[in-house]
Coordinates of N, CA and C in Angstrom, one line a residue:
X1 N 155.3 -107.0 41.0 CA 155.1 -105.7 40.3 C 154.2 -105.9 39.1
X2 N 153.0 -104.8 39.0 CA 152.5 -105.0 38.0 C 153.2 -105.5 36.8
X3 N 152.3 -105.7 35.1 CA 153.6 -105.8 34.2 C 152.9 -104.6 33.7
X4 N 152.3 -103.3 33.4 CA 151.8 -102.4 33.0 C 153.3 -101.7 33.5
X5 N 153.4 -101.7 34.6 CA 154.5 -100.9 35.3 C 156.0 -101.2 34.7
X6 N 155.7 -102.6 35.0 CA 157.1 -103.5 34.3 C 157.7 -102.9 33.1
X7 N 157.1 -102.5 32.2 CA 157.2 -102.4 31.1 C 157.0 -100.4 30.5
X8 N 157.0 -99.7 31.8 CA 156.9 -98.5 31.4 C 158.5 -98.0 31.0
X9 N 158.4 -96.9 29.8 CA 159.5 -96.2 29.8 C 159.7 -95.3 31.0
X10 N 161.0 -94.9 31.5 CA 161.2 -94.0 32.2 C 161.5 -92.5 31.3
X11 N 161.5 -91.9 32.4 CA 161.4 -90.5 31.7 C 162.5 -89.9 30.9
X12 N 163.9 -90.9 30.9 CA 164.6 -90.7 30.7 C 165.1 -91.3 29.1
X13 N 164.3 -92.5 29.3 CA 163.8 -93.4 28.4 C 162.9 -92.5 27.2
X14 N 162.0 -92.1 27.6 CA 160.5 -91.5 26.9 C 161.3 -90.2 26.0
X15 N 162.8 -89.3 26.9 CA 163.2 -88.5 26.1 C 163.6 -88.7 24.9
X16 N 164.5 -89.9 25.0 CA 165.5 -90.4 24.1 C 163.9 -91.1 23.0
X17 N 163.4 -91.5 23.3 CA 162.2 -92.0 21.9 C 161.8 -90.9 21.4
X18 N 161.4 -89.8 22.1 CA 161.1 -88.7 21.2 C 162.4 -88.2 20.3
X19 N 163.3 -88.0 20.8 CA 164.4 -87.7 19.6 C 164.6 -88.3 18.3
X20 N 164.9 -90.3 19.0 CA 164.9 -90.7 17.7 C 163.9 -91.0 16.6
X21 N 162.5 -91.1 17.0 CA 161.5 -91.1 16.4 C 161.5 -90.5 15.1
X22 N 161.2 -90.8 14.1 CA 161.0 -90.1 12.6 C 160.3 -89.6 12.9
X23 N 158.6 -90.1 13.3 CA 157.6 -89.7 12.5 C 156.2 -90.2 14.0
X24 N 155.5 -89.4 13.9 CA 154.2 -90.2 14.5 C 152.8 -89.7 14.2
X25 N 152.2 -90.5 14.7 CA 150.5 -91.0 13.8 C 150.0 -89.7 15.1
X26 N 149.4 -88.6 14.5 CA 148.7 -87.6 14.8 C 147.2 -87.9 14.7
X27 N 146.5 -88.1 15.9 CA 145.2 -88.5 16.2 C 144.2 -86.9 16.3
X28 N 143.2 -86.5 15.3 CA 142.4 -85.3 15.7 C 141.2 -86.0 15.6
X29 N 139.8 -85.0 15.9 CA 138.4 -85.6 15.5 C 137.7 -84.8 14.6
X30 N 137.0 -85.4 13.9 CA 136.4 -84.5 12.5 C 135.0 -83.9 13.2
X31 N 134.4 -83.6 12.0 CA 133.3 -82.7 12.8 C 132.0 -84.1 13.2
X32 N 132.1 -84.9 13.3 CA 131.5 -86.5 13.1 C 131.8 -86.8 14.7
X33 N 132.8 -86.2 14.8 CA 133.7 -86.9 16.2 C 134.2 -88.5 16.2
X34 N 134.6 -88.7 14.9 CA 135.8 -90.0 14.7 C 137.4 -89.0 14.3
X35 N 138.0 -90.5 14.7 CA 139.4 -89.9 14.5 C 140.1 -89.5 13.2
X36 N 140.6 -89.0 13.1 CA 141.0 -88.5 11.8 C 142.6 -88.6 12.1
X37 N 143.4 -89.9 11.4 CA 144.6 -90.2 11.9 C 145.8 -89.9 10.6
X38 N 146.9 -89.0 10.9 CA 148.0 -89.4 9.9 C 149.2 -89.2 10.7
X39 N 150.2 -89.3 9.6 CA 151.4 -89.6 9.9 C 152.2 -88.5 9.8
X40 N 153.0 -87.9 10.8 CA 153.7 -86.7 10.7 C 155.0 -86.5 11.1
X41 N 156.0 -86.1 10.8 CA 157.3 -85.1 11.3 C 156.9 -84.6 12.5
X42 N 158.3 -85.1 13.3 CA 157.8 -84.0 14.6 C 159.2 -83.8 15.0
X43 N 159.2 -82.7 16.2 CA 159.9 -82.2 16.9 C 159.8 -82.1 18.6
X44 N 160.3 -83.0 19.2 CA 160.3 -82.6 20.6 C 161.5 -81.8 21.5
X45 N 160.5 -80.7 22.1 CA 161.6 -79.9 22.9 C 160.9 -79.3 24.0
X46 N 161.6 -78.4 24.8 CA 160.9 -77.9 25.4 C 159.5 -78.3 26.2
X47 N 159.5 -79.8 26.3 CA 158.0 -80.5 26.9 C 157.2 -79.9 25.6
X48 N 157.2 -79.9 24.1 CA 156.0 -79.8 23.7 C 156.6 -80.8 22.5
X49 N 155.4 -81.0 21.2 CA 155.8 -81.4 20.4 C 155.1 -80.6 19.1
X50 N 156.2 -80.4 18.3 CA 156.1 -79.6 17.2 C 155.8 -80.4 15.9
X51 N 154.8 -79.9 15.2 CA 155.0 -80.1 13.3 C 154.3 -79.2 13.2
X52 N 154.4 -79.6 11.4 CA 153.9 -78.1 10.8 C 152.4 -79.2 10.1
X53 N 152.4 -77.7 8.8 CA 150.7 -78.7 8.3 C 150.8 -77.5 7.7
X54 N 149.9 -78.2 6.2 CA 148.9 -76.3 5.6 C 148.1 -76.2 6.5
X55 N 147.9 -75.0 6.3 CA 146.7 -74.3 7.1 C 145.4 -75.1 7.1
X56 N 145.2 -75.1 5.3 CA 143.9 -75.9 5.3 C 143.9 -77.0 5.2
X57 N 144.3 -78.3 5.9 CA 144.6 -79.3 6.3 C 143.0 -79.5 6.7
X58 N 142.8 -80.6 6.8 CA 141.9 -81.3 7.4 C 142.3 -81.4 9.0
X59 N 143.1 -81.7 9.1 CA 143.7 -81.8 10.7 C 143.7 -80.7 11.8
X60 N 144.1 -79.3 10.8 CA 144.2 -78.4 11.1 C 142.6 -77.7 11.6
X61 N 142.1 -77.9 10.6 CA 140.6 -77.7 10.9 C 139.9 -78.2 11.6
X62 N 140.5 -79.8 12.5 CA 140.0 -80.1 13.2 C 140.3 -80.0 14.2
X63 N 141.5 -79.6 14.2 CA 141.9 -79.0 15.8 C 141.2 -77.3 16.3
X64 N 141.4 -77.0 15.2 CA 140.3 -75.5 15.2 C 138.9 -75.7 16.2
X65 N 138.6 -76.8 15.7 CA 137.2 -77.4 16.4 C 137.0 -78.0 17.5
X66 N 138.0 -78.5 17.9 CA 138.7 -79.4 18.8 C 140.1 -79.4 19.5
X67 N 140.5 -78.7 19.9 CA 142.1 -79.2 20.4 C 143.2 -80.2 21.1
X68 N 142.0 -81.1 21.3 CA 142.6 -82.1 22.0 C 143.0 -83.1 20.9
X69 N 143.9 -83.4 20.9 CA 144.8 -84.7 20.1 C 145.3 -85.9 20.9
X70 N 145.8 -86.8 20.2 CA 146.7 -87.6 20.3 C 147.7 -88.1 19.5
X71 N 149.0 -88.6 20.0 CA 149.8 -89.1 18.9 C 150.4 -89.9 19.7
X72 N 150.8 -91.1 18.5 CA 151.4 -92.3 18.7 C 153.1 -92.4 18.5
X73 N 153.8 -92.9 18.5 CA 155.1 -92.9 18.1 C 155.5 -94.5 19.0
X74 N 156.1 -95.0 17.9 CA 156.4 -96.6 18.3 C 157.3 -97.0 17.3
X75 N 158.4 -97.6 18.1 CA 159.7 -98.3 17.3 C 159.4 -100.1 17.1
X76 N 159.5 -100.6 16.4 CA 159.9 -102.2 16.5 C 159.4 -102.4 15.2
X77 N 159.8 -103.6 15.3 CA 158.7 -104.9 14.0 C 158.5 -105.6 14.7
X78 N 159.0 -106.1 15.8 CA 157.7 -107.7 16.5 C 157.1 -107.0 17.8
X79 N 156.5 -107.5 18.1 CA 155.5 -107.3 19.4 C 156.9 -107.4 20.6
X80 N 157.5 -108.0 20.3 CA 158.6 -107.8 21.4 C 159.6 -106.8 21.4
X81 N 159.8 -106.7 20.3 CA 160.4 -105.2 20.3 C 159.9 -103.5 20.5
X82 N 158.5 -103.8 20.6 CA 158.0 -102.5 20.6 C 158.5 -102.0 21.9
X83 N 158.2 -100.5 21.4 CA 158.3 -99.3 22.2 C 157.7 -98.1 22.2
X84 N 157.4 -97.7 22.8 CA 156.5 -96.4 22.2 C 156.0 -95.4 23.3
X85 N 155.0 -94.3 23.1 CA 154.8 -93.5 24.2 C 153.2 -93.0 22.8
X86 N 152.1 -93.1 23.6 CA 150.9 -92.5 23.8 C 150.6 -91.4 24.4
X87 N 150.8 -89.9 23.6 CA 150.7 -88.8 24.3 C 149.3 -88.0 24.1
X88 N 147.9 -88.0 25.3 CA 147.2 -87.2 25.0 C 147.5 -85.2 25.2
X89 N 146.8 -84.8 24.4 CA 147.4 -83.2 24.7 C 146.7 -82.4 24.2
X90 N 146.7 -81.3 24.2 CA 145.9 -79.8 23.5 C 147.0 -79.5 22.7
X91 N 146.6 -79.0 21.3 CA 147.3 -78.3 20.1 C 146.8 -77.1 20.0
X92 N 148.0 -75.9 20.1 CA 147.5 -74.8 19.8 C 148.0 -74.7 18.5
X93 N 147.7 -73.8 17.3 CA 148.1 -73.1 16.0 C 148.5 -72.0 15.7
X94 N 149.8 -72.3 15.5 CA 150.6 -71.3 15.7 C 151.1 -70.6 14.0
X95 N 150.5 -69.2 13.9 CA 150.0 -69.2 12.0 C 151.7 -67.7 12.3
X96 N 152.8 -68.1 12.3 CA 154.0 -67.4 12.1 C 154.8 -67.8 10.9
X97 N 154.9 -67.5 10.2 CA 155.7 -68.1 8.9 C 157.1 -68.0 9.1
X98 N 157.8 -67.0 10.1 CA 159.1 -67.5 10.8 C 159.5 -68.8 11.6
X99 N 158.5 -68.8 12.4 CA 158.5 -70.0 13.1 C 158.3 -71.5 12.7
X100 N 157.1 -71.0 11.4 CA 157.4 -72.6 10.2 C 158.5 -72.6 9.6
X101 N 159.2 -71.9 9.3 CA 160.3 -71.9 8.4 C 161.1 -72.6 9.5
X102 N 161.5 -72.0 10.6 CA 162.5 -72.3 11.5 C 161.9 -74.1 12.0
X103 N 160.9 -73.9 12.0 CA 160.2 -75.2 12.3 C 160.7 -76.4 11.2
X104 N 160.9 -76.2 10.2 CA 160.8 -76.6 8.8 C 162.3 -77.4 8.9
X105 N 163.1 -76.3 9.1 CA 164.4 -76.6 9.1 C 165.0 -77.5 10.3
X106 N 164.5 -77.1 11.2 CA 164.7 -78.6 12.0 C 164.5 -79.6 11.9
X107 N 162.9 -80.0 11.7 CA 162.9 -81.0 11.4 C 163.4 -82.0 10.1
X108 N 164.0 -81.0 9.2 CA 164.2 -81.6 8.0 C 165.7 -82.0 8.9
X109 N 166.6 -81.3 9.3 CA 167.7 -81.7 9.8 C 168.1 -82.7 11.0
X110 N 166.7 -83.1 11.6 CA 166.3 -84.1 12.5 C 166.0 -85.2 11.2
X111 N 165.2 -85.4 10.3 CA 165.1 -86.5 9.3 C 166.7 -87.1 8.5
X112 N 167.0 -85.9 8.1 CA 168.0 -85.9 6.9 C 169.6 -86.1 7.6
X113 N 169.7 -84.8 8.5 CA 171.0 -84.8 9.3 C 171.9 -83.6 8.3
X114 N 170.9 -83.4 7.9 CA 171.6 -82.2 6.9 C 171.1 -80.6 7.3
X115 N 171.8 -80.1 7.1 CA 171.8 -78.5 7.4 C 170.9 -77.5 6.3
X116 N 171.7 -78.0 5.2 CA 170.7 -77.5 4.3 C 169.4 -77.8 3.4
X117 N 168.6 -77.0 4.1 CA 166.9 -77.0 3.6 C 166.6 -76.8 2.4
X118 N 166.1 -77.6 1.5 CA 165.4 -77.5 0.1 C 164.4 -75.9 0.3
X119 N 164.7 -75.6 -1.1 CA 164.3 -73.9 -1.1 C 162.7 -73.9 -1.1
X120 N 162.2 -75.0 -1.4 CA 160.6 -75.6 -2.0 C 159.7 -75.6 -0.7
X121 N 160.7 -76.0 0.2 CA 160.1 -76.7 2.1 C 160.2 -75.0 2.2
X122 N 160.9 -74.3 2.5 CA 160.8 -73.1 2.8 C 159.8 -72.2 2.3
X123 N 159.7 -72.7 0.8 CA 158.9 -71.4 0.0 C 157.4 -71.6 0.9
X124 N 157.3 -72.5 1.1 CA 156.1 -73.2 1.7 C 155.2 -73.0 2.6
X125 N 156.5 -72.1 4.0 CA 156.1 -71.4 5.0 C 155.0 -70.6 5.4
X126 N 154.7 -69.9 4.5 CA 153.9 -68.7 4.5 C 152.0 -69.0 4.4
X127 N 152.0 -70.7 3.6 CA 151.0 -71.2 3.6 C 150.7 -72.5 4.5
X128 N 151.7 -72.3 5.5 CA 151.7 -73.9 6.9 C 151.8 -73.0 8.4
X129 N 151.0 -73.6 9.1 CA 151.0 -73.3 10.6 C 152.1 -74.2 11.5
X130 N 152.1 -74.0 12.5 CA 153.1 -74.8 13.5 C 152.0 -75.7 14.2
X131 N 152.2 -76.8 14.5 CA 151.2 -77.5 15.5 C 151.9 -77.9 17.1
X132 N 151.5 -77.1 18.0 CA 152.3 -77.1 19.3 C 151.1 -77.8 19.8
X133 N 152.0 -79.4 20.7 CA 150.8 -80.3 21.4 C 151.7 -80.3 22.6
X134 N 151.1 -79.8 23.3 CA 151.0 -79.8 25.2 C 150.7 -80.9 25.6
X135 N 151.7 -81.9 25.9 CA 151.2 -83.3 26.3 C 150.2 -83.1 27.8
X136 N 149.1 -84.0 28.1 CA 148.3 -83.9 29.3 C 148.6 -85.1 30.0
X137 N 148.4 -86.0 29.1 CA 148.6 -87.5 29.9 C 149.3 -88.5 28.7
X138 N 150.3 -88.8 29.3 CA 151.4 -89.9 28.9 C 151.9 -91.6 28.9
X139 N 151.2 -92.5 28.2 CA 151.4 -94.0 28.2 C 152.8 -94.3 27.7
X140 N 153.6 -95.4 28.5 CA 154.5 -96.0 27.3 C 154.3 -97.6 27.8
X141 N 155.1 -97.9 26.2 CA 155.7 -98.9 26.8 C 157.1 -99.8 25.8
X142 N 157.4 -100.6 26.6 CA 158.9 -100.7 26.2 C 158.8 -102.4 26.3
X143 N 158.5 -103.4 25.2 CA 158.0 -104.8 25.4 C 159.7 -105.4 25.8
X144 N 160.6 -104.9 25.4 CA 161.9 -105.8 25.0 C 162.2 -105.9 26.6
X145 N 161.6 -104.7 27.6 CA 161.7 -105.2 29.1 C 160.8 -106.5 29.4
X146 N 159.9 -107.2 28.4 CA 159.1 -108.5 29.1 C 160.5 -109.5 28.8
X147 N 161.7 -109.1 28.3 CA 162.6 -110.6 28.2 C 162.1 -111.5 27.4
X148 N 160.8 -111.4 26.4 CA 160.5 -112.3 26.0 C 159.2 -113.1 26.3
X149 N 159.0 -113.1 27.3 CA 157.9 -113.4 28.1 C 156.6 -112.4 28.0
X150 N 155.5 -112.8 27.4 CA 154.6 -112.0 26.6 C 153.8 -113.5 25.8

């Protein structure tokens, strides 16, 4: 067996990393066409992946110009523990201030585990879009299946 193969998450696998995942590195391209990389809150559901952003984000504007993204999400500290999933996709911008808010509150309750939203994350809404990424093509990998061997 390949070890590219060896070492893929299954689908079932790839759900459960998107859940526990905090946070993942949001790949856009500027108007240069380099990447323009940070670190974001997300939400997976429904096959998409959610975060929010100001409007006038840098990110935001680059997706404006571009929609294709990528984002990273990886657990470990050694090379043998990693895990992770590489999702290329299209972001649409979604400018609903219900849906940031509702947006808002999940993911704080996916971070925190708490129900109740700071009034400040909410007031916020009305000046943040939703960032919905449509995954296209999907990498993982899951090292702690090499046993060591790596």
């Amino acid at each position: 067996m390949n070890r590219h193969r060896q070492i893929q998450l299954t689908p079932k696998e790839q759900a459960a990393l998107l859940q526990e995942g905090p946070k993942a590195a949001l790949a856009t391209l500027d108007k240069d066409g380099f990447p323009h990389v940070g670190a974001m809150g997300f939400l997976a559901k429904d096959g998409a992946i959610y975060m929010t952003s100001y409007a006038k984000a840098q990110k935001v504007i680059n997706i404006q110009r571009n929609p294709k993204v990528g984002l990273m999400i990886e657990t470990g500290r050694n090379y043998g523990d990693f895990r992770g999933l590489m999702i290329r996709g299209h972001c649409e911008i979604i400018d609903q201030p219900a849906l940031v808010a509702a947006t808002i509150r999940e993911l704080l309750e996916k971070q925190s585990g708490k129900t109740e939203t700071p009034r400040e994350a909410i007031a916020s809404a009305p000046k943040r879009v939703l960032l919905k990424i449509t995954p296209a093509k999907v990498a993982s990998w899951d090292h702690t299946k090499l046993g060591g061997k790596y």
